[in-house]
């Protein structure tokens, strides 16, 4: 770390664009879950793309390493500095334009997801990305981690919602493509490189995002199924008969039990207390249509024996209540104790076998294991978490799960799955990634080396091994 | 070109996997439109990924350049050899698996689009990519050119339909990801590099594609609009009220006139003979639903003054007739005479201004110009073609249009558009690309150099300047 370069950077910027104040730095050098604590000599807060470009040029010339940061809500340690300068996008938070004829919105990387959702809504449109951290997660980070969430089934992950990007390369050159084209076959689609790159190839400074028509009606139901296999069958039925499944989330009995136990006001949606439930959301462009679609699709599902019990939300408040159960599972789980978490995916068709084998394996290896497996079964993504039956488990329990994690990842490999479906690699999974995808990682490293020859961008993250 | 390497390659392969027979080579060394004629010393016809890998390893070691070819239906000269060996994927045409629970299909690169559509249909599913050349275009080429077509509006371009790829790198290493995951955040999404790379980074040998539920009903209408601006307004209305627009194609009066004149049995769908029409296709997962959706949406469009006349296809045969008009425009145009063609895109909101300015400009520069502008207005892609008023124009007329082409591309740039929306770069537009996107091309060349240091893969195409 060249202090000379740091002085140059400070001199090149408006005084508002940097800080060395430990109090201001504090929230930027740890992650929000408190799992990673780091340090940084300098917080940079550029307010323009040009400032980002000047910063990276100087860092590149001086060999100063940089960790870009937006909402700092990641789960894999990808934005906690260990000596790097922190480049925060928080001052670049403008929504620049909304083009309703083109169904697109252009904003800066520091715009908060919820403010983008609200801006779209104010113009009668929908920006569909939706996840727990939406009140603080920022667009730049959501792009750099290719965020998922609960509506991937219908609208895709962040990758599919980006029409164009503005990104600054490590040497300060700016790639800019913010006109919102839906079709452009002029060479490699460079924006794809930055989506999901976790800040290792440059800094995303702005993006043009896809908007959609707002559904005129929405219906939410919770239905009882016998098993994950039946959930997959029900998913096929709902897709086939309604064509408008916006979310399809699997919840185990233990997940609902914990949610009801720990969340104020929560109650079981079904008296039958089934082993598994799914939360289904349907949308329709027609008023009052989603509800009747849901009713008739669930009716035929009953007739086919795919569902044994179901509750259809009758009011907006009840819809929110159903969603609160699903979204409350992680918090309830946390209240129960620490757990080893696995954000994995497999092909939808392999999900039932994976769930069965992984559960059997974990329980055999660790008799005190309590499996809490829930999530976006509609797109093959399950949060397969291993908790302890007795409440109050701590870090020592999580540490004792390491061999179980390896066994679970081996089963993921066996079923052609991914050891990080939506949370990314960060520092948490980089060794696993290098071990499990050696050819891919070699190609990724070659690309990284090409675009960032001095390795200044997030060098420890994803591809870097300390 | 090392003859020694060619001998090594022949010796390493099954005799069925190569040919030097000029008759067999003939269709592989020219393009189907007869615009490009080339030559090649050797046609390679591997039947396995391993053979492709061995071929590329040897070519890479011996500095032999390779042009990969699948259906050879491209429009920009990207698959015509000029001395390179031709690597045809035509023997790798198997559909390997269909997974209906995962809504995915895995096939080899030489599988013909129509056979993929049919295989999906036989299992009750839809593969939505649909374009004129579907009877001969193959999946590998469709991926390597990121093909578009008439259903992009609803289902996206080829890029959005690919769940995973198997690709052979120039040095023979194989990247394989055919398990059909919908979520995988483990590092850079390498498959994106090969999609739309026009064979410059390696050879796509297989792919896992997304399938969809088949719509239970489809409705097709042709509606009269005053102008492209009104077409864009009508598009917004249809998207908002139906949520299920599968295609939205703009056709000018001259396009329909030519189609009716030149296509056997074709007739005008509307007596009012309007200046502009749009072909609208709606789909629904419910039986008989699309038709009523179309009726009520067109009714409110009439009330709003967005449509002055419309014909709703009443039978499957009539739907096909309407589509035949739209799809017959290129052929009818060809029968009229040669034209300068521009496959361009702009943001949907800029389409009306672009159309107006480009038409005025072309007519001012070339008084004999007949503008035939039609296409996928729903995604901002227009085929803006400059024909001659008097029929029977030839190559000399097209050559005389060069300054008009430059002026049109300048207007495309002005409106933030793309000079190749869906056809790609090939040899046709590589100079334009290098001139108009210098920073991007520099980055693309750096990536090309990293993955293909000996420049054996399609060296003249897209990024190469002879």
Short mmCIF file of N, CA, C and O in Angstrom, two decimals, chain B residues 116 201 227 248 269 333 367 459:
data_model
loop_
_atom_site.label_atom_id
_atom_site.label_comp_id
_atom_site.label_asym_id
_atom_site.label_seq_id
_atom_site.Cartn_x
_atom_site.Cartn_y
_atom_site.Cartn_z
N UNK B 116 -35.57 -29.29 -32.62
CA UNK B 116 -35.63 -28.98 -31.18
C UNK B 116 -37.04 -28.53 -30.81
O UNK B 116 -37.62 -28.99 -29.81
N UNK B 201 -14.21 -17.45 -29.99
CA UNK B 201 -13.57 -17.80 -28.71
C UNK B 201 -13.49 -19.30 -28.48
O UNK B 201 -12.92 -19.74 -27.48
N UNK B 227 -49.10 5.59 -37.47
CA UNK B 227 -47.67 5.90 -37.55
C UNK B 227 -46.90 4.95 -36.63
O UNK B 227 -47.50 4.31 -35.77
N UNK B 248 -45.10 -8.54 -31.75
CA UNK B 248 -45.67 -7.24 -32.11
C UNK B 248 -44.80 -6.71 -33.24
O UNK B 248 -43.72 -6.19 -33.03
N UNK B 269 -55.11 -7.86 -45.62
CA UNK B 269 -55.99 -8.26 -44.50
C UNK B 269 -57.03 -7.19 -44.16
O UNK B 269 -58.05 -7.50 -43.57
N UNK B 333 -39.65 -8.43 -51.08
CA UNK B 333 -38.70 -7.33 -51.28
C UNK B 333 -37.59 -7.77 -52.25
O UNK B 333 -37.19 -7.02 -53.14
N UNK B 367 -33.11 10.23 -54.17
CA UNK B 367 -34.52 10.47 -54.52
C UNK B 367 -35.23 9.21 -55.02
O UNK B 367 -36.45 9.10 -54.89
N UNK B 459 -10.54 -15.95 -37.21
CA UNK B 459 -9.74 -14.73 -36.98
C UNK B 459 -10.21 -13.50 -37.78
O UNK B 459 -9.97 -12.38 -37.36
#
